[in-house]
Short mmCIF file of C-alpha atoms and ligand atoms in Angstrom, two decimals:
data_model
loop_
_atom_site.label_atom_id
_atom_site.label_comp_id
_atom_site.label_asym_id
_atom_site.label_seq_id
_atom_site.Cartn_x
_atom_site.Cartn_y
_atom_site.Cartn_z
CA MET A 1 115.21 73.92 118.54
CA SER A 2 113.66 77.27 119.66
CA ALA A 3 114.91 78.58 123.47
CA PHE A 4 112.08 81.41 123.15
CA PRO A 5 109.39 79.32 121.79
CA GLU A 6 106.40 81.85 122.90
CA ILE A 7 107.87 84.76 122.18
CA ASP A 8 107.99 86.73 119.51
CA ARG A 9 110.44 89.23 117.90
CA ILE A 10 109.32 92.79 120.40
CA PRO A 11 107.39 94.75 118.35
CA PHE A 12 107.23 98.77 118.93
CA GLU A 13 103.88 99.57 120.60
CA GLY A 14 104.23 103.62 121.40
CA PRO A 15 103.54 104.68 124.83
CA ASP A 16 99.55 103.56 125.09
CA SER A 17 100.02 99.82 125.17
CA LYS A 18 99.92 97.27 128.02
CA ASN A 19 102.09 94.95 126.05
CA PRO A 20 104.67 93.99 128.80
CA LEU A 21 106.31 92.33 125.30
CA ALA A 22 106.54 95.23 124.07
CA PHE A 23 108.70 98.60 123.91
CA ARG A 24 106.58 101.85 124.64
CA HIS A 25 109.37 104.20 123.20
CA TYR A 26 112.25 102.73 121.87
CA ASP A 27 111.08 103.02 118.91
CA PRO A 28 114.33 102.07 116.28
CA ASN A 29 113.70 104.13 113.91
CA GLU A 30 113.01 107.49 114.99
CA GLN A 31 114.87 110.83 114.58
CA VAL A 32 116.59 111.96 117.87
CA GLU A 33 118.53 114.87 117.08
CA GLY A 34 118.94 113.51 113.28
CA MET A 35 119.56 109.99 114.17
CA ALA A 36 117.82 106.84 114.84
CA MET A 37 116.98 105.98 118.30
CA ARG A 38 119.10 102.78 117.65
CA ASP A 39 122.39 104.96 116.86
CA HIS A 40 122.30 106.90 120.27
CA LEU A 41 121.47 104.21 121.66
CA ARG A 42 123.23 101.09 120.27
CA PHE A 43 122.53 98.64 122.78
CA SER A 44 124.09 95.69 123.92
CA VAL A 45 122.84 92.34 125.67
CA VAL A 46 126.57 91.60 127.69
CA TYR A 47 126.35 87.55 127.85
CA TRP A 48 128.07 87.18 131.63
CA HIS A 49 125.04 87.49 132.90
CA THR A 50 122.09 87.13 130.96
CA PHE A 51 123.46 83.23 129.38
CA ARG A 52 125.81 82.92 132.77
CA GLY A 53 124.38 83.95 135.02
CA GLN A 54 122.16 81.01 137.71
CA GLY A 55 120.96 83.99 140.58
CA ALA A 56 123.78 82.13 142.67
CA ASP A 57 123.89 84.17 145.50
CA PRO A 58 125.99 83.55 149.23
CA PHE A 59 123.01 81.90 150.90
CA GLY A 60 122.07 79.34 147.75
CA PRO A 61 122.75 78.20 144.96
CA GLY A 62 121.19 78.97 141.30
CA THR A 63 117.21 79.64 140.87
CA ALA A 64 117.44 80.25 137.10
CA VAL A 65 115.61 78.15 134.64
CA ARG A 66 117.62 77.98 131.87
CA PRO A 67 115.15 74.94 129.55
CA TRP A 68 118.76 75.46 126.67
CA GLU A 69 121.34 74.16 128.89
CA ASP A 70 121.92 70.77 128.85
CA GLY A 71 124.15 70.78 132.29
CA SER A 72 127.43 70.51 130.79
CA ASP A 73 130.22 72.31 130.65
CA SER A 74 131.20 70.59 127.15
CA VAL A 75 131.48 72.84 124.32
CA GLU A 76 128.72 71.64 122.40
CA ASN A 77 126.74 73.22 125.14
CA ALA A 78 128.41 76.28 124.98
CA GLN A 79 127.41 76.39 121.19
CA ASN A 80 124.57 75.67 121.85
CA ARG A 81 124.16 78.05 124.51
CA VAL A 82 125.31 80.86 121.79
CA ARG A 83 122.59 79.44 119.24
CA ALA A 84 120.19 80.36 122.21
CA ALA A 85 121.94 84.42 122.62
CA PHE A 86 121.21 84.43 119.60
CA GLU A 87 117.38 83.56 119.53
CA PHE A 88 117.09 86.02 122.80
CA MET A 89 118.39 89.44 121.19
CA GLU A 90 117.21 88.15 117.84
CA LYS A 91 113.90 88.95 119.26
CA LEU A 92 115.12 91.65 121.55
CA GLY A 93 115.97 93.58 118.42
CA ALA A 94 119.32 94.44 120.62
CA PRO A 95 121.84 95.78 118.06
CA TYR A 96 124.93 94.30 119.84
CA TYR A 97 126.88 91.52 122.38
CA ALA A 98 129.62 91.52 125.17
CA PHE A 99 131.57 88.75 126.32
CA HIS A 100 134.70 87.60 127.94
CA ASP A 101 135.88 84.66 127.04
CA ARG A 102 135.40 82.37 129.72
CA ASP A 103 131.26 83.30 129.49
CA VAL A 104 131.18 81.68 125.93
CA ALA A 105 133.36 78.57 126.34
CA PRO A 106 134.56 76.36 128.80
CA GLU A 107 138.27 76.20 130.14
CA GLY A 108 140.09 73.23 129.16
CA SER A 109 143.01 71.43 131.44
CA SER A 110 146.02 74.06 129.66
CA LEU A 111 146.61 77.01 127.61
CA ALA A 112 146.16 75.88 124.64
CA GLU A 113 143.04 73.36 125.24
CA THR A 114 140.84 76.09 126.65
CA ASN A 115 141.89 78.08 123.12
CA LYS A 116 140.83 75.42 121.65
CA ASN A 117 137.71 75.74 122.93
CA LEU A 118 137.57 79.70 122.71
CA ASP A 119 138.17 78.90 118.64
CA ALA A 120 135.47 76.18 119.03
CA VAL A 121 132.83 78.69 120.25
CA VAL A 122 133.43 81.91 118.04
CA GLU A 123 132.85 80.21 114.85
CA VAL A 124 129.84 79.41 116.53
CA LEU A 125 129.61 83.05 117.13
CA GLY A 126 130.89 84.33 113.98
CA GLU A 127 127.82 81.71 111.84
CA GLU A 128 125.11 83.47 114.89
CA GLN A 129 126.85 87.58 113.88
CA GLN A 130 126.48 86.96 109.90
CA ARG A 131 122.52 85.15 110.23
CA THR A 132 121.14 87.79 112.36
CA GLY A 133 123.33 91.14 111.70
CA ILE A 134 124.03 91.53 115.64
CA LYS A 135 128.02 93.48 115.81
CA LEU A 136 129.83 92.77 119.12
CA LEU A 137 130.75 96.02 121.31
CA TRP A 138 133.48 95.11 122.36
CA GLY A 139 135.50 92.29 124.39
CA THR A 140 137.59 91.39 127.24
CA ALA A 141 138.66 88.48 129.21
CA ASN A 142 137.93 86.81 132.38
CA LEU A 143 141.73 87.44 133.84
CA PHE A 144 139.14 87.12 137.95
CA SER A 145 137.97 84.00 138.35
CA ASN A 146 140.58 81.90 137.86
CA PRO A 147 142.52 81.07 141.21
CA ARG A 148 145.66 81.66 140.04
CA TYR A 149 144.11 85.35 139.22
CA VAL A 150 143.89 85.51 142.87
CA HIS A 151 146.66 88.25 144.10
CA GLY A 152 145.37 89.64 141.00
CA ALA A 153 146.63 89.26 137.60
CA ALA A 154 148.42 92.23 135.77
CA THR A 155 148.79 93.74 139.27
CA SER A 156 150.03 89.87 140.60
CA PRO A 157 153.42 89.63 143.09
CA ASN A 158 153.57 86.32 140.75
CA CYS A 159 155.39 87.01 137.80
CA ASP A 160 153.37 83.73 135.85
CA ALA A 161 149.48 84.79 136.82
CA PHE A 162 150.75 88.25 135.08
CA ALA A 163 152.13 86.54 132.50
CA PHE A 164 149.58 83.45 131.38
CA ALA A 165 147.07 86.71 131.95
CA ALA A 166 148.66 88.68 129.15
CA ALA A 167 148.23 85.27 126.84
CA GLN A 168 144.96 85.25 127.81
CA VAL A 169 144.44 88.91 126.07
CA LYS A 170 146.42 87.99 123.52
CA LYS A 171 144.01 85.60 122.35
CA ALA A 172 141.10 87.33 123.59
CA LEU A 173 142.06 90.61 121.88
CA GLU A 174 142.68 88.33 117.75
CA VAL A 175 139.07 86.54 118.83
CA THR A 176 137.28 89.96 119.39
CA LEU A 177 139.65 91.09 115.82
CA SER A 178 138.00 88.37 114.20
CA LEU A 179 134.29 89.14 115.39
CA GLY A 180 134.42 92.61 113.99
CA GLY A 181 134.05 94.28 117.79
CA GLU A 182 134.33 97.02 118.69
CA GLY A 183 135.87 97.03 121.00
CA TYR A 184 138.05 95.84 123.73
CA THR A 185 137.16 96.38 127.49
CA PHE A 186 139.66 95.92 130.55
CA TRP A 187 137.79 96.59 134.09
CA GLY A 188 140.10 95.68 137.10
CA GLY A 189 139.17 91.93 138.16
CA ARG A 190 141.66 91.82 140.70
CA GLU A 191 143.96 94.08 139.95
CA GLY A 192 143.57 96.20 143.32
CA TYR A 193 144.62 95.59 147.50
CA GLN A 194 143.41 93.92 150.74
CA ASN A 195 145.81 95.05 152.52
CA LEU A 196 148.77 97.74 152.38
CA TRP A 197 151.10 95.41 154.12
CA ASN A 198 151.28 92.68 151.60
CA THR A 199 151.14 95.21 148.65
CA ASN A 200 154.25 97.35 146.81
CA MET A 201 151.66 99.74 145.09
CA ARG A 202 153.94 101.66 143.08
CA ARG A 203 155.27 98.15 142.00
CA GLU A 204 151.53 96.65 141.02
CA LEU A 205 150.58 99.84 139.20
CA ASP A 206 154.05 100.37 136.91
CA HIS A 207 152.86 96.45 135.57
CA LEU A 208 148.94 97.80 134.89
CA GLY A 209 151.00 100.69 132.60
CA GLN A 210 153.20 98.00 130.97
CA PHE A 211 150.17 95.63 130.55
CA LEU A 212 148.27 98.07 128.75
CA HIS A 213 150.71 98.91 126.72
CA MET A 214 151.43 95.70 125.83
CA ALA A 215 147.58 95.38 124.04
CA VAL A 216 148.38 98.24 122.95
CA ASP A 217 151.54 97.31 121.26
CA TYR A 218 150.29 94.24 120.34
CA ALA A 219 145.99 95.19 118.95
CA LYS A 220 148.51 97.91 116.33
CA GLU A 221 150.58 94.30 115.51
CA ILE A 222 147.51 92.48 114.12
CA GLY A 223 145.07 96.05 112.54
CA PHE A 224 142.87 95.89 115.52
CA THR A 225 141.25 99.43 115.45
CA GLY A 226 138.51 99.41 117.69
CA GLN A 227 138.61 100.89 120.86
CA PHE A 228 139.80 100.11 124.39
CA TYR A 229 138.39 101.66 127.34
CA ILE A 230 138.91 100.79 130.94
CA GLU A 231 135.88 100.49 133.66
CA PRO A 232 136.44 101.92 136.75
CA LYS A 233 135.36 100.24 139.96
CA PRO A 234 135.99 101.44 143.54
CA LYS A 235 136.05 97.77 146.05
CA GLU A 236 135.28 94.09 145.03
CA PRO A 237 136.19 91.60 144.49
CA THR A 238 138.96 93.75 146.15
CA LYS A 239 138.59 96.54 148.89
CA HIS A 240 139.94 99.41 146.86
CA GLN A 241 140.39 99.14 143.26
CA TYR A 242 142.80 100.97 141.40
CA ASP A 243 140.57 101.97 138.93
CA SER A 244 138.74 102.96 141.46
CA ASP A 245 136.59 105.83 140.00
CA ALA A 246 136.78 107.96 136.46
CA ALA A 247 139.63 110.49 138.16
CA ALA A 248 141.50 107.75 139.64
CA CYS A 249 141.53 105.95 135.96
CA LEU A 250 142.70 109.65 134.20
CA ASN A 251 145.25 110.26 136.48
CA PHE A 252 146.27 106.37 135.98
CA LEU A 253 146.01 106.90 132.52
CA ARG A 254 147.98 110.56 132.09
CA GLN A 255 150.67 109.15 134.20
CA TYR A 256 151.55 105.59 132.18
CA ASP A 257 151.29 108.25 128.70
CA LEU A 258 147.57 105.62 127.57
CA MET A 259 145.47 108.30 127.81
CA ASP A 260 145.70 108.37 123.19
CA SER A 261 144.77 104.94 123.97
CA LEU A 262 141.86 104.58 126.34
CA LYS A 263 139.08 106.02 127.31
CA LEU A 264 136.39 104.95 129.94
CA ASN A 265 133.68 102.52 130.32
CA LEU A 266 131.44 103.45 132.52
CA GLU A 267 129.50 101.81 134.87
CA THR A 268 125.69 102.90 137.15
CA ASN A 269 126.73 100.71 139.92
CA HIS A 270 130.11 101.32 140.03
CA ALA A 271 130.12 105.65 140.60
CA THR A 272 127.70 105.07 143.22
CA LEU A 273 129.48 102.47 145.43
CA ALA A 274 132.25 105.34 144.68
CA GLY A 275 130.82 107.69 146.15
CA HIS A 276 129.66 109.41 143.15
CA SER A 277 126.81 109.72 140.70
CA MET A 278 126.92 108.45 137.26
CA GLN A 279 125.96 112.07 136.07
CA HIS A 280 129.66 112.89 137.99
CA GLU A 281 131.04 109.88 136.26
CA MET A 282 130.14 111.07 133.17
CA GLU A 283 130.73 114.73 133.23
CA VAL A 284 134.44 113.88 134.89
CA ALA A 285 135.17 111.84 131.57
CA GLY A 286 133.61 113.76 128.65
CA SER A 287 135.66 116.94 130.13
CA SER A 288 138.84 115.05 129.81
CA GLY A 289 137.30 113.58 126.05
CA ALA A 290 137.16 109.86 127.32
CA LEU A 291 134.02 110.02 127.77
CA GLY A 292 133.69 106.36 125.94
CA SER A 293 130.98 103.42 126.43
CA ILE A 294 128.33 102.97 129.33
CA ASP A 295 127.53 99.58 131.72
CA ALA A 296 124.16 100.19 132.08
CA ASN A 297 122.63 99.22 135.19
CA THR A 298 121.34 100.42 138.66
CA GLY A 299 123.03 99.24 141.65
CA ASP A 300 120.16 99.62 145.91
CA MET A 301 120.98 102.70 147.88
CA LEU A 302 119.35 100.20 150.76
CA LEU A 303 122.13 97.36 149.52
CA GLY A 304 125.68 99.25 149.34
CA TRP A 305 126.81 96.32 146.68
CA ASP A 306 127.10 96.00 143.01
CA THR A 307 123.17 94.33 142.85
CA ASP A 308 124.00 95.12 139.43
CA GLN A 309 119.66 95.55 138.75
CA PHE A 310 118.41 97.05 135.90
CA PRO A 311 117.84 100.64 135.16
CA THR A 312 114.33 101.91 135.55
CA ASP A 313 114.37 105.26 136.80
CA ILE A 314 114.42 108.12 134.18
CA TYR A 315 115.74 110.80 136.14
CA LEU A 316 119.03 108.42 135.72
CA THR A 317 118.72 108.22 132.15
CA THR A 318 117.84 111.23 131.37
CA GLN A 319 120.69 112.61 133.04
CA CYS A 320 123.00 109.74 131.53
CA MET A 321 121.69 110.61 127.67
CA LEU A 322 121.85 114.86 128.31
CA SER A 323 125.24 114.02 129.22
CA VAL A 324 125.77 111.21 126.47
CA LEU A 325 124.27 114.07 123.46
CA LYS A 326 126.41 116.69 124.62
CA PHE A 327 129.80 114.95 124.41
CA GLY A 328 128.43 114.23 120.99
CA GLY A 329 127.52 110.63 122.02
CA LEU A 330 128.75 107.25 122.56
CA ASN A 331 130.08 105.34 118.46
CA PRO A 332 132.15 102.71 118.97
CA GLY A 333 130.95 102.70 122.24
CA GLY A 334 127.18 102.28 123.77
CA VAL A 335 124.85 101.18 126.36
CA ASN A 336 125.55 97.80 127.18
CA PHE A 337 123.68 96.63 130.09
CA ASP A 338 125.43 95.15 133.00
CA ALA A 339 122.95 94.36 134.24
CA LYS A 340 120.54 90.70 136.11
CA VAL A 341 117.94 89.78 136.49
CA ARG A 342 117.06 88.91 140.06
CA ARG A 343 117.18 85.44 142.14
CA GLU A 344 113.33 85.43 141.84
CA SER A 345 112.85 86.45 138.21
CA PHE A 346 114.53 83.09 137.25
CA GLU A 347 112.46 82.56 134.18
CA PRO A 348 113.77 82.77 130.34
CA VAL A 349 110.67 85.89 130.03
CA ASP A 350 112.30 87.38 132.52
CA LEU A 351 115.29 88.62 130.78
CA PHE A 352 112.19 90.06 128.50
CA TYR A 353 111.26 91.66 130.09
CA ALA A 354 114.30 93.44 132.42
CA HIS A 355 115.57 94.41 128.68
CA ILE A 356 112.76 95.72 127.54
CA GLY A 357 112.53 97.92 130.88
CA GLY A 358 116.56 99.27 130.37
CA MET A 359 115.89 99.67 126.41
CA ASP A 360 112.19 101.41 127.43
CA ALA A 361 114.10 103.96 129.56
CA PHE A 362 116.98 104.44 128.37
CA ALA A 363 115.00 105.54 125.36
CA ARG A 364 112.82 108.01 127.20
CA GLY A 365 115.95 108.99 128.14
CA LEU A 366 117.25 110.46 125.76
CA LYS A 367 114.22 112.03 124.48
CA ILE A 368 113.97 113.48 126.69
CA ALA A 369 117.01 114.69 127.06
CA ALA A 370 116.97 116.28 123.24
CA ALA A 371 113.38 117.77 124.81
CA ILE A 372 115.93 120.16 127.51
CA ARG A 373 118.69 120.67 124.92
CA ALA A 374 115.82 121.89 121.58
CA ASP A 375 114.29 124.40 124.05
CA GLN A 376 117.64 125.41 125.31
CA ARG A 377 116.22 127.13 128.77
CA LEU A 378 118.87 125.04 131.10
CA GLU A 379 121.81 125.38 128.16
CA GLY A 380 121.42 130.27 128.24
CA LEU A 381 120.76 129.82 132.14
CA LEU A 382 124.01 128.09 132.21
CA THR A 383 126.06 130.06 129.51
CA GLY A 384 124.69 132.94 131.90
CA ARG A 385 125.99 131.91 134.79
CA TYR A 386 129.11 132.59 133.10
CA ALA A 387 129.20 135.71 131.28
CA SER A 388 131.61 137.26 133.39
CA TRP A 389 134.20 135.01 131.36
CA ASP A 390 132.85 136.49 128.29
CA SER A 391 134.38 140.12 127.69
CA GLY A 392 136.48 141.72 129.72
CA LEU A 393 138.36 140.96 132.66
CA GLY A 394 137.02 137.02 132.69
CA ALA A 395 137.96 137.70 128.59
CA GLU A 396 141.12 139.22 129.72
CA ILE A 397 142.58 136.19 132.03
CA GLU A 398 141.34 133.61 130.00
CA SER A 399 143.34 134.84 127.55
CA GLY A 400 146.45 134.98 130.22
CA LYS A 401 146.90 138.14 129.50
CA HIS A 402 146.62 138.45 133.37
CA SER A 403 148.84 137.71 136.64
CA PHE A 404 148.50 137.57 140.46
CA ALA A 405 149.92 141.80 140.61
CA SER A 406 147.44 143.12 137.62
CA LEU A 407 144.85 141.14 139.46
CA GLU A 408 145.72 142.44 142.45
CA LYS A 409 145.95 146.66 140.92
CA ILE A 410 142.54 146.27 139.45
CA MET A 411 141.20 144.41 142.98
CA LEU A 412 142.51 147.30 144.83
CA ASP A 413 141.71 149.85 142.13
CA GLN A 414 137.50 148.59 142.39
CA GLY A 415 137.55 147.84 146.13
CA ASP A 416 136.04 144.90 146.17
CA ALA A 417 134.44 141.49 143.82
CA ALA A 418 131.41 142.56 141.67
CA LYS A 419 128.26 140.99 144.19
CA ASN A 420 127.20 137.45 142.43
CA VAL A 421 124.20 136.16 141.37
CA SER A 422 122.40 133.10 143.16
CA GLY A 423 122.88 129.50 141.98
CA ARG A 424 119.24 128.65 141.58
CA GLN A 425 119.59 125.36 142.35
CA GLU A 426 115.59 124.91 142.98
CA MET A 427 115.02 126.35 139.91
CA LEU A 428 116.85 124.60 137.55
CA GLU A 429 115.67 121.54 139.00
CA ASN A 430 112.35 122.33 138.64
CA LEU A 431 112.92 122.73 135.31
CA ILE A 432 114.24 119.48 133.98
CA ASN A 433 111.13 117.90 136.22
CA CYS A 434 109.31 120.20 133.06
CA TYR A 435 110.15 117.96 130.74
CA VAL A 436 110.76 113.96 132.37
C1 XLS B 501 132.28 93.99 137.61
C2 XLS B 501 132.58 94.58 135.24
C3 XLS B 501 132.42 93.43 134.55
C4 XLS B 501 132.36 94.69 133.17
C5 XLS B 501 132.97 93.78 132.51
O1 XLS B 501 131.76 94.84 137.89
O2 XLS B 501 131.84 95.85 135.55
O3 XLS B 501 131.15 92.71 134.79
O4 XLS B 501 131.63 95.26 132.61
O5 XLS B 501 134.59 92.59 132.88
NI1 NI B 502 130.29 96.59 134.05
NI1 NI B 503 128.60 95.74 138.36
#
């Protein structure tokens, strides 16, 4: 039985198409900088929002109309949902998906029963992957919904919560491996604090470091070679999440000797909640060789919480794709739509409109970014700005030939620094707008 009987495979129809169920910019086979768009963008659909989101908010229950659901929390319903999800992804033409363990299968009354439920659904996930060729971008474990994690998982004051989380991640890693997952993500969930009076921060951070080392060790043990990611977010659900932004995550990874094992999975709405732009976060991660994957979405500047909307802003996607190209691409990461349709967009077809819009916005951003790079004007201006470091004194300093004393001598002789050149911000902003 089809879950989306009225919808065919979404075609690419080009920029002039008026068909709302067609791509106008995402042509998976189009070559950009010598590689197919499909391989640059590596689009991924998230299971939690797209197949578990009901549209509930603090003021009212879910509104989503999902005819394939039987309303129960049974394994059978979960298995049928998998078939609906793969029909959706296949019709959309998304090559990847991502899920939390608890998105796909219901929890049982014990860990053993929960694992059994998960296995039963994972079997269908495997079958559907086989049937469609759709792959798992990354897996993850939900270490935040169950009340046992009320005070956190790896950072809980209750060592049993830590132990249960360890068991859960162990299983999630096994499942990710069995499905050929290309990565595994740690988003902090409730790893943070609401109040410092009841928090031993140092101890909690040490535990988190230990937890991640256990994950890395277990991955080695079972032969999981996928990429691990840590996903920054500054707040929600806790007041302060430990993985608050890219810089905080990098500091944590360095402190606990995990830089070689994890990269960052950056999410746009989390960047803005942290008071940064996504471009800032991408530059911070990329500059440390830690740009892993992106959770593509957008917030609403007038609301100020994690609204996880689908990205449609071409300026934003252009910035993202400029950074992606600059730092050598996302593979094995991808553009993962950690985004949800609005509560008011409750029909199944809205899931298509939302993803088509996001994919087209990123495809356009990719094409614009490639045009900016091909033109080399931006690059030329940037190179020129640092020209003083390319020869003479600058080159000598960079190569370590100088000290405070030798530089003092030079400046005493010279009397003053050479004149500065304008930063030309407005000119550069205008330049970018020539391509957008
Ligand atoms: C929540 C996070 C979450 C992660 C996966 O804000 O974005 O959805 O991506 O656990
Ligand atoms: Ni996310
Ligand atoms: Ni989010």
